[in-house]
Amino acid sequence: MGKKYRAALAQIEPGRLYALADAVPLIKRMAYARFDETVEVTMVLGVDPRKADQMVRGTVILPNGLGKTKRVVVIAAGEKQSEAQTAGADEVGGEDFVERIKGGWLDFDVLIATPDMMKSVGALGKILGPRGLMPNPKTGTVTFEVGKAVQEVKAGKVEFRVDKTGVVHVPVGRVSFSDEKLTENIRTLIEAVLRAKPSASKGRYVRAAYCGSTMGPAVPLASSEYHS
């Protein structure tokens, strides 16, 4: 650990669990990078992601966005291409985009596709899947409502998904955000994860939650902030 990280870590009281009202200002004080660090929430869930009925996955629109505009690409045909362009998609195409991606083009943050194009897009699973870019109806990225989907992503829609260790890790804004905006985004994300609790999940759903900036240490949150 570097000197700046150790200095930041020393500001966290050992054994203390923080309410958001105290955690958010602390996270901002501890941020030491020369860039506007991303603030992230990590939630340790009491689920077994190896079991399909305990998978936790969903999307949520953060009320104050992420402080970064995502690059959105849409693969569609006909009038749906015009709809996507009008909504603000960065690039729109059809089968030609499938070939571009096969050739190594991955210059985008979100890929949206219409259901009729998924036969072709499905062949990109090995390329897009490991990068978390594969369109999926559960996250609203396989839809005929491409205009709405583009607008939601641009407005701050984020996806959360439990990993193989049972952890959800999601960006919720920037250090430069006001305390109020960061707190609102964090609460919105936590509430969405709580609503996504699988019916098959038994016992304690959220075992721990942390919040921190890209370079700084994570602050442990009080269980009252994620009581399920």
PDB file of C-alpha atoms in Angstrom:
ATOM      1  CA  MET A   1       0.000   0.000   0.000  1.00  0.00           C
ATOM      2  CA  GLY A   2       1.245   3.463  -0.876  1.00  0.00           C
ATOM      3  CA  LYS A   3       1.679   6.339   1.556  1.00  0.00           C
ATOM      4  CA  LYS A   4      -1.464   8.154   0.369  1.00  0.00           C
ATOM      5  CA  TYR A   5      -3.569   5.003   0.625  1.00  0.00           C
ATOM      6  CA  ARG A   6      -2.324   4.326   4.160  1.00  0.00           C
ATOM      7  CA  ALA A   7      -3.088   7.907   5.144  1.00  0.00           C
ATOM      8  CA  ALA A   8      -6.613   7.524   3.779  1.00  0.00           C
ATOM      9  CA  LEU A   9      -7.113   4.167   5.491  1.00  0.00           C
ATOM     10  CA  ALA A  10      -6.092   5.685   8.820  1.00  0.00           C
ATOM     11  CA  GLN A  11      -9.184   7.908   8.660  1.00  0.00           C
ATOM     12  CA  ILE A  12     -11.506   4.888   8.947  1.00  0.00           C
ATOM     13  CA  GLU A  13     -12.201   3.990  12.572  1.00  0.00           C
ATOM     14  CA  PRO A  14     -11.392   0.293  13.159  1.00  0.00           C
ATOM     15  CA  GLY A  15     -14.525  -1.761  13.792  1.00  0.00           C
ATOM     16  CA  ARG A  16     -16.915   1.071  12.996  1.00  0.00           C
ATOM     17  CA  LEU A  17     -19.815   0.600  10.590  1.00  0.00           C
ATOM     18  CA  TYR A  18     -20.789   3.882   8.956  1.00  0.00           C
ATOM     19  CA  ALA A  19     -24.156   5.386   8.142  1.00  0.00           C
ATOM     20  CA  LEU A  20     -24.226   6.937   4.675  1.00  0.00           C
ATOM     21  CA  ALA A  21     -24.445  10.407   6.204  1.00  0.00           C
ATOM     22  CA  ASP A  22     -20.946   9.831   7.600  1.00  0.00           C
ATOM     23  CA  ALA A  23     -19.556   7.469   4.953  1.00  0.00           C
ATOM     24  CA  VAL A  24     -20.087   9.701   1.913  1.00  0.00           C
ATOM     25  CA  PRO A  25     -18.189  12.772   3.240  1.00  0.00           C
ATOM     26  CA  LEU A  26     -15.421  10.456   4.458  1.00  0.00           C
ATOM     27  CA  ILE A  27     -15.063   8.794   1.050  1.00  0.00           C
ATOM     28  CA  LYS A  28     -14.741  12.207  -0.571  1.00  0.00           C
ATOM     29  CA  ARG A  29     -12.135  13.351   1.974  1.00  0.00           C
ATOM     30  CA  MET A  30     -10.067  10.200   1.441  1.00  0.00           C
ATOM     31  CA  ALA A  31      -9.970  10.504  -2.373  1.00  0.00           C
ATOM     32  CA  TYR A  32      -6.410  11.439  -3.300  1.00  0.00           C
ATOM     33  CA  ALA A  33      -6.084  10.728  -7.032  1.00  0.00           C
ATOM     34  CA  ARG A  34      -5.536  13.560  -9.475  1.00  0.00           C
ATOM     35  CA  PHE A  35      -8.601  12.537 -11.471  1.00  0.00           C
ATOM     36  CA  ASP A  36     -12.293  12.553 -10.579  1.00  0.00           C
ATOM     37  CA  GLU A  37     -12.533   9.114  -9.010  1.00  0.00           C
ATOM     38  CA  THR A  38     -15.555   6.872  -9.477  1.00  0.00           C
ATOM     39  CA  VAL A  39     -17.458   5.958  -6.327  1.00  0.00           C
ATOM     40  CA  GLU A  40     -18.440   2.293  -6.137  1.00  0.00           C
ATOM     41  CA  VAL A  41     -20.695   0.170  -3.942  1.00  0.00           C
ATOM     42  CA  THR A  42     -19.837  -3.441  -3.100  1.00  0.00           C
ATOM     43  CA  MET A  43     -22.427  -5.757  -1.551  1.00  0.00           C
ATOM     44  CA  VAL A  44     -21.631  -9.246  -0.268  1.00  0.00           C
ATOM     45  CA  LEU A  45     -24.754 -11.376  -0.700  1.00  0.00           C
ATOM     46  CA  GLY A  46     -25.820 -14.571   1.018  1.00  0.00           C
ATOM     47  CA  VAL A  47     -26.707 -16.359  -2.212  1.00  0.00           C
ATOM     48  CA  ASP A  48     -25.228 -19.222  -4.185  1.00  0.00           C
ATOM     49  CA  PRO A  49     -24.816 -17.813  -7.718  1.00  0.00           C
ATOM     50  CA  ARG A  50     -24.104 -21.312  -9.037  1.00  0.00           C
ATOM     51  CA  LYS A  51     -27.819 -21.996  -8.623  1.00  0.00           C
ATOM     52  CA  ALA A  52     -30.052 -20.409 -11.257  1.00  0.00           C
ATOM     53  CA  ASP A  53     -32.796 -19.625  -8.744  1.00  0.00           C
ATOM     54  CA  GLN A  54     -30.368 -17.591  -6.631  1.00  0.00           C
ATOM     55  CA  MET A  55     -28.971 -15.388  -9.389  1.00  0.00           C
ATOM     56  CA  VAL A  56     -29.219 -11.685  -8.588  1.00  0.00           C
ATOM     57  CA  ARG A  57     -29.301  -9.448 -11.628  1.00  0.00           C
ATOM     58  CA  GLY A  58     -31.064  -6.303 -12.714  1.00  0.00           C
ATOM     59  CA  THR A  59     -30.813  -2.690 -13.760  1.00  0.00           C
ATOM     60  CA  VAL A  60     -31.554   0.618 -12.112  1.00  0.00           C
ATOM     61  CA  ILE A  61     -31.533   4.222 -13.274  1.00  0.00           C
ATOM     62  CA  LEU A  62     -29.451   6.319 -10.900  1.00  0.00           C
ATOM     63  CA  PRO A  63     -31.301   9.619 -10.315  1.00  0.00           C
ATOM     64  CA  ASN A  64     -28.134  11.689 -10.680  1.00  0.00           C
ATOM     65  CA  GLY A  65     -26.384   9.682 -13.394  1.00  0.00           C
ATOM     66  CA  LEU A  66     -22.798   8.475 -13.298  1.00  0.00           C
ATOM     67  CA  GLY A  67     -20.967  11.639 -14.250  1.00  0.00           C
ATOM     68  CA  LYS A  68     -19.919   9.944 -17.455  1.00  0.00           C
ATOM     69  CA  THR A  69     -21.796   9.539 -20.711  1.00  0.00           C
ATOM     70  CA  LYS A  70     -21.760   5.956 -21.901  1.00  0.00           C
ATOM     71  CA  ARG A  71     -21.056   5.167 -25.541  1.00  0.00           C
ATOM     72  CA  VAL A  72     -24.120   3.303 -26.833  1.00  0.00           C
ATOM     73  CA  VAL A  73     -24.228   1.220 -30.019  1.00  0.00           C
ATOM     74  CA  VAL A  74     -27.463  -0.181 -31.453  1.00  0.00           C
ATOM     75  CA  ILE A  75     -27.820  -3.103 -33.849  1.00  0.00           C
ATOM     76  CA  ALA A  76     -31.201  -2.963 -35.537  1.00  0.00           C
ATOM     77  CA  ALA A  77     -32.880  -2.815 -38.927  1.00  0.00           C
ATOM     78  CA  GLY A  78     -35.231  -0.498 -40.786  1.00  0.00           C
ATOM     79  CA  GLU A  79     -37.054   2.229 -38.892  1.00  0.00           C
ATOM     80  CA  LYS A  80     -35.575   1.064 -35.607  1.00  0.00           C
ATOM     81  CA  GLN A  81     -32.226   2.435 -36.744  1.00  0.00           C
ATOM     82  CA  SER A  82     -33.755   5.897 -37.145  1.00  0.00           C
ATOM     83  CA  GLU A  83     -35.444   5.596 -33.749  1.00  0.00           C
ATOM     84  CA  ALA A  84     -32.106   4.782 -32.117  1.00  0.00           C
ATOM     85  CA  GLN A  85     -30.349   7.677 -33.842  1.00  0.00           C
ATOM     86  CA  THR A  86     -33.051  10.127 -32.764  1.00  0.00           C
ATOM     87  CA  ALA A  87     -32.739   8.917 -29.164  1.00  0.00           C
ATOM     88  CA  GLY A  88     -29.022   9.687 -29.129  1.00  0.00           C
ATOM     89  CA  ALA A  89     -27.260   6.404 -29.895  1.00  0.00           C
ATOM     90  CA  ASP A  90     -23.595   6.985 -30.711  1.00  0.00           C
ATOM     91  CA  GLU A  91     -23.581   4.519 -33.594  1.00  0.00           C
ATOM     92  CA  VAL A  92     -26.300   2.494 -35.292  1.00  0.00           C
ATOM     93  CA  GLY A  93     -25.972  -0.384 -37.737  1.00  0.00           C
ATOM     94  CA  GLY A  94     -27.102  -3.852 -38.705  1.00  0.00           C
ATOM     95  CA  GLU A  95     -25.323  -6.971 -39.914  1.00  0.00           C
ATOM     96  CA  ASP A  96     -22.309  -4.829 -40.778  1.00  0.00           C
ATOM     97  CA  PHE A  97     -21.802  -4.101 -37.071  1.00  0.00           C
ATOM     98  CA  VAL A  98     -21.844  -7.801 -36.262  1.00  0.00           C
ATOM     99  CA  GLU A  99     -18.964  -8.261 -38.687  1.00  0.00           C
ATOM    100  CA  ARG A 100     -17.128  -5.256 -37.248  1.00  0.00           C
ATOM    101  CA  ILE A 101     -17.326  -6.744 -33.751  1.00  0.00           C
ATOM    102  CA  LYS A 102     -16.105 -10.114 -35.054  1.00  0.00           C
ATOM    103  CA  GLY A 103     -13.155  -8.190 -36.431  1.00  0.00           C
ATOM    104  CA  GLY A 104     -12.283  -6.787 -33.004  1.00  0.00           C
ATOM    105  CA  TRP A 105     -14.269  -3.546 -32.809  1.00  0.00           C
ATOM    106  CA  LEU A 106     -15.375  -2.976 -29.207  1.00  0.00           C
ATOM    107  CA  ASP A 107     -15.410   0.809 -28.962  1.00  0.00           C
ATOM    108  CA  PHE A 108     -18.598   1.074 -26.895  1.00  0.00           C
ATOM    109  CA  ASP A 109     -19.878   0.719 -23.333  1.00  0.00           C
ATOM    110  CA  VAL A 110     -23.351  -0.679 -24.038  1.00  0.00           C
ATOM    111  CA  LEU A 111     -24.712  -2.693 -26.951  1.00  0.00           C
ATOM    112  CA  ILE A 112     -28.457  -2.710 -27.601  1.00  0.00           C
ATOM    113  CA  ALA A 113     -30.053  -5.032 -30.178  1.00  0.00           C
ATOM    114  CA  THR A 114     -33.567  -5.688 -31.406  1.00  0.00           C
ATOM    115  CA  PRO A 115     -34.895  -9.253 -30.961  1.00  0.00           C
ATOM    116  CA  ASP A 116     -34.923  -9.901 -34.719  1.00  0.00           C
ATOM    117  CA  MET A 117     -31.163  -9.237 -34.846  1.00  0.00           C
ATOM    118  CA  MET A 118     -30.253 -11.599 -32.011  1.00  0.00           C
ATOM    119  CA  LYS A 119     -29.774 -14.565 -34.332  1.00  0.00           C
ATOM    120  CA  SER A 120     -26.715 -12.773 -35.687  1.00  0.00           C
ATOM    121  CA  VAL A 121     -25.704 -11.025 -32.468  1.00  0.00           C
ATOM    122  CA  GLY A 122     -25.913 -14.336 -30.576  1.00  0.00           C
ATOM    123  CA  ALA A 123     -22.866 -15.535 -32.476  1.00  0.00           C
ATOM    124  CA  LEU A 124     -20.858 -12.839 -30.683  1.00  0.00           C
ATOM    125  CA  GLY A 125     -21.344 -14.426 -27.267  1.00  0.00           C
ATOM    126  CA  LYS A 126     -17.731 -15.530 -26.847  1.00  0.00           C
ATOM    127  CA  ILE A 127     -16.535 -12.026 -27.652  1.00  0.00           C
ATOM    128  CA  LEU A 128     -19.113  -9.947 -25.788  1.00  0.00           C
ATOM    129  CA  GLY A 129     -19.985 -12.247 -22.887  1.00  0.00           C
ATOM    130  CA  PRO A 130     -16.676 -12.126 -20.983  1.00  0.00           C
ATOM    131  CA  ARG A 131     -16.691  -8.324 -21.305  1.00  0.00           C
ATOM    132  CA  GLY A 132     -20.233  -7.925 -19.986  1.00  0.00           C
ATOM    133  CA  LEU A 133     -21.371  -6.433 -23.290  1.00  0.00           C
ATOM    134  CA  MET A 134     -23.759  -9.128 -24.517  1.00  0.00           C
ATOM    135  CA  PRO A 135     -27.314  -7.783 -24.995  1.00  0.00           C
ATOM    136  CA  ASN A 136     -29.822  -9.406 -22.666  1.00  0.00           C
ATOM    137  CA  PRO A 137     -33.604  -8.968 -22.368  1.00  0.00           C
ATOM    138  CA  LYS A 138     -33.307  -9.041 -18.554  1.00  0.00           C
ATOM    139  CA  THR A 139     -31.288  -5.845 -18.635  1.00  0.00           C
ATOM    140  CA  GLY A 140     -33.406  -4.170 -21.307  1.00  0.00           C
ATOM    141  CA  THR A 141     -30.718  -4.325 -23.983  1.00  0.00           C
ATOM    142  CA  VAL A 142     -32.668  -6.734 -26.217  1.00  0.00           C
ATOM    143  CA  THR A 143     -35.787  -4.798 -27.111  1.00  0.00           C
ATOM    144  CA  PHE A 144     -37.789  -3.271 -29.932  1.00  0.00           C
ATOM    145  CA  GLU A 145     -38.094  -0.112 -27.804  1.00  0.00           C
ATOM    146  CA  VAL A 146     -34.602   0.961 -28.783  1.00  0.00           C
ATOM    147  CA  GLY A 147     -35.269   4.666 -28.340  1.00  0.00           C
ATOM    148  CA  LYS A 148     -36.344   4.199 -24.720  1.00  0.00           C
ATOM    149  CA  ALA A 149     -33.416   1.859 -24.050  1.00  0.00           C
ATOM    150  CA  VAL A 150     -30.879   4.373 -25.395  1.00  0.00           C
ATOM    151  CA  GLN A 151     -32.381   7.222 -23.371  1.00  0.00           C
ATOM    152  CA  GLU A 152     -32.303   5.177 -20.162  1.00  0.00           C
ATOM    153  CA  VAL A 153     -28.635   4.268 -20.581  1.00  0.00           C
ATOM    154  CA  LYS A 154     -27.735   7.874 -21.326  1.00  0.00           C
ATOM    155  CA  ALA A 155     -29.694   8.976 -18.238  1.00  0.00           C
ATOM    156  CA  GLY A 156     -27.603   6.823 -15.914  1.00  0.00           C
ATOM    157  CA  LYS A 157     -28.954   3.279 -16.120  1.00  0.00           C
ATOM    158  CA  VAL A 158     -26.548   0.753 -14.596  1.00  0.00           C
ATOM    159  CA  GLU A 159     -26.597  -3.016 -14.448  1.00  0.00           C
ATOM    160  CA  PHE A 160     -25.851  -5.043 -11.348  1.00  0.00           C
ATOM    161  CA  ARG A 161     -25.088  -8.745 -11.313  1.00  0.00           C
ATOM    162  CA  VAL A 162     -23.779 -11.033  -8.602  1.00  0.00           C
ATOM    163  CA  ASP A 163     -20.432 -12.606  -9.490  1.00  0.00           C
ATOM    164  CA  LYS A 164     -19.358 -16.185  -8.808  1.00  0.00           C
ATOM    165  CA  THR A 165     -18.210 -15.234  -5.295  1.00  0.00           C
ATOM    166  CA  GLY A 166     -21.600 -13.771  -4.357  1.00  0.00           C
ATOM    167  CA  VAL A 167     -20.555 -10.129  -4.664  1.00  0.00           C
ATOM    168  CA  VAL A 168     -22.271  -7.235  -6.451  1.00  0.00           C
ATOM    169  CA  HIS A 169     -19.969  -4.378  -7.470  1.00  0.00           C
ATOM    170  CA  VAL A 170     -21.494  -1.254  -9.073  1.00  0.00           C
ATOM    171  CA  PRO A 171     -20.380   2.336  -9.838  1.00  0.00           C
ATOM    172  CA  VAL A 172     -22.711   4.984  -8.382  1.00  0.00           C
ATOM    173  CA  GLY A 173     -21.166   8.332  -9.324  1.00  0.00           C
ATOM    174  CA  ARG A 174     -18.080  10.498  -8.950  1.00  0.00           C
ATOM    175  CA  VAL A 175     -16.198  12.003  -6.038  1.00  0.00           C
ATOM    176  CA  SER A 176     -17.053  15.451  -7.445  1.00  0.00           C
ATOM    177  CA  PHE A 177     -20.779  14.822  -6.889  1.00  0.00           C
ATOM    178  CA  SER A 178     -22.394  16.571  -3.938  1.00  0.00           C
ATOM    179  CA  ASP A 179     -22.957  14.505  -0.783  1.00  0.00           C
ATOM    180  CA  GLU A 180     -26.684  14.596  -1.454  1.00  0.00           C
ATOM    181  CA  LYS A 181     -26.427  13.309  -5.025  1.00  0.00           C
ATOM    182  CA  LEU A 182     -24.028  10.522  -4.108  1.00  0.00           C
ATOM    183  CA  THR A 183     -26.183   9.451  -1.180  1.00  0.00           C
ATOM    184  CA  GLU A 184     -29.307   9.395  -3.348  1.00  0.00           C
ATOM    185  CA  ASN A 185     -27.565   7.269  -5.977  1.00  0.00           C
ATOM    186  CA  ILE A 186     -26.215   4.835  -3.373  1.00  0.00           C
ATOM    187  CA  ARG A 187     -29.613   4.420  -1.734  1.00  0.00           C
ATOM    188  CA  THR A 188     -31.252   3.854  -5.110  1.00  0.00           C
ATOM    189  CA  LEU A 189     -28.761   1.116  -5.983  1.00  0.00           C
ATOM    190  CA  ILE A 190     -29.044  -0.612  -2.599  1.00  0.00           C
ATOM    191  CA  GLU A 191     -32.844  -0.576  -2.770  1.00  0.00           C
ATOM    192  CA  ALA A 192     -32.735  -2.110  -6.253  1.00  0.00           C
ATOM    193  CA  VAL A 193     -30.487  -4.939  -5.079  1.00  0.00           C
ATOM    194  CA  LEU A 194     -32.785  -5.567  -2.103  1.00  0.00           C
ATOM    195  CA  ARG A 195     -35.813  -5.756  -4.417  1.00  0.00           C
ATOM    196  CA  ALA A 196     -33.949  -8.300  -6.553  1.00  0.00           C
ATOM    197  CA  LYS A 197     -33.658 -10.773  -3.663  1.00  0.00           C
ATOM    198  CA  PRO A 198     -34.385 -14.273  -5.025  1.00  0.00           C
ATOM    199  CA  SER A 199     -37.258 -16.120  -3.352  1.00  0.00           C
ATOM    200  CA  ALA A 200     -34.917 -19.113  -3.014  1.00  0.00           C
ATOM    201  CA  SER A 201     -32.470 -17.094  -0.916  1.00  0.00           C
ATOM    202  CA  LYS A 202     -32.600 -18.141   2.734  1.00  0.00           C
ATOM    203  CA  GLY A 203     -31.040 -16.550   5.771  1.00  0.00           C
ATOM    204  CA  ARG A 204     -29.272 -13.206   5.684  1.00  0.00           C
ATOM    205  CA  TYR A 205     -29.443 -11.754   2.162  1.00  0.00           C
ATOM    206  CA  VAL A 206     -26.922  -8.900   2.491  1.00  0.00           C
ATOM    207  CA  ARG A 207     -23.987  -9.958   4.633  1.00  0.00           C
ATOM    208  CA  ALA A 208     -21.955  -6.763   4.252  1.00  0.00           C
ATOM    209  CA  ALA A 209     -21.775  -3.618   2.158  1.00  0.00           C
ATOM    210  CA  TYR A 210     -18.953  -1.204   1.423  1.00  0.00           C
ATOM    211  CA  CYS A 211     -18.531   2.043  -0.456  1.00  0.00           C
ATOM    212  CA  GLY A 212     -15.345   3.664  -1.686  1.00  0.00           C
ATOM    213  CA  SER A 213     -13.637   5.522  -4.482  1.00  0.00           C
ATOM    214  CA  THR A 214     -11.515   4.030  -7.260  1.00  0.00           C
ATOM    215  CA  MET A 215      -8.173   4.488  -5.506  1.00  0.00           C
ATOM    216  CA  GLY A 216      -9.281   4.855  -1.910  1.00  0.00           C
ATOM    217  CA  PRO A 217     -10.135   2.289   0.792  1.00  0.00           C
ATOM    218  CA  ALA A 218     -13.678   0.956   1.153  1.00  0.00           C
ATOM    219  CA  VAL A 219     -15.841   2.194   4.022  1.00  0.00           C
ATOM    220  CA  PRO A 220     -17.984  -0.501   5.711  1.00  0.00           C
ATOM    221  CA  LEU A 221     -21.651   0.494   5.841  1.00  0.00           C
ATOM    222  CA  ALA A 222     -23.951   0.028   8.818  1.00  0.00           C
ATOM    223  CA  SER A 223     -26.475  -2.789   8.391  1.00  0.00           C
ATOM    224  CA  SER A 224     -29.282  -0.254   8.881  1.00  0.00           C
ATOM    225  CA  GLU A 225     -28.404   1.079   5.419  1.00  0.00           C
ATOM    226  CA  TYR A 226     -29.160  -2.248   3.730  1.00  0.00           C
ATOM    227  CA  HIS A 227     -31.515  -4.003   6.152  1.00  0.00           C
ATOM    228  CA  SER A 228     -33.486  -6.640   4.241  1.00  0.00           C
TER     229      SER A 228
END
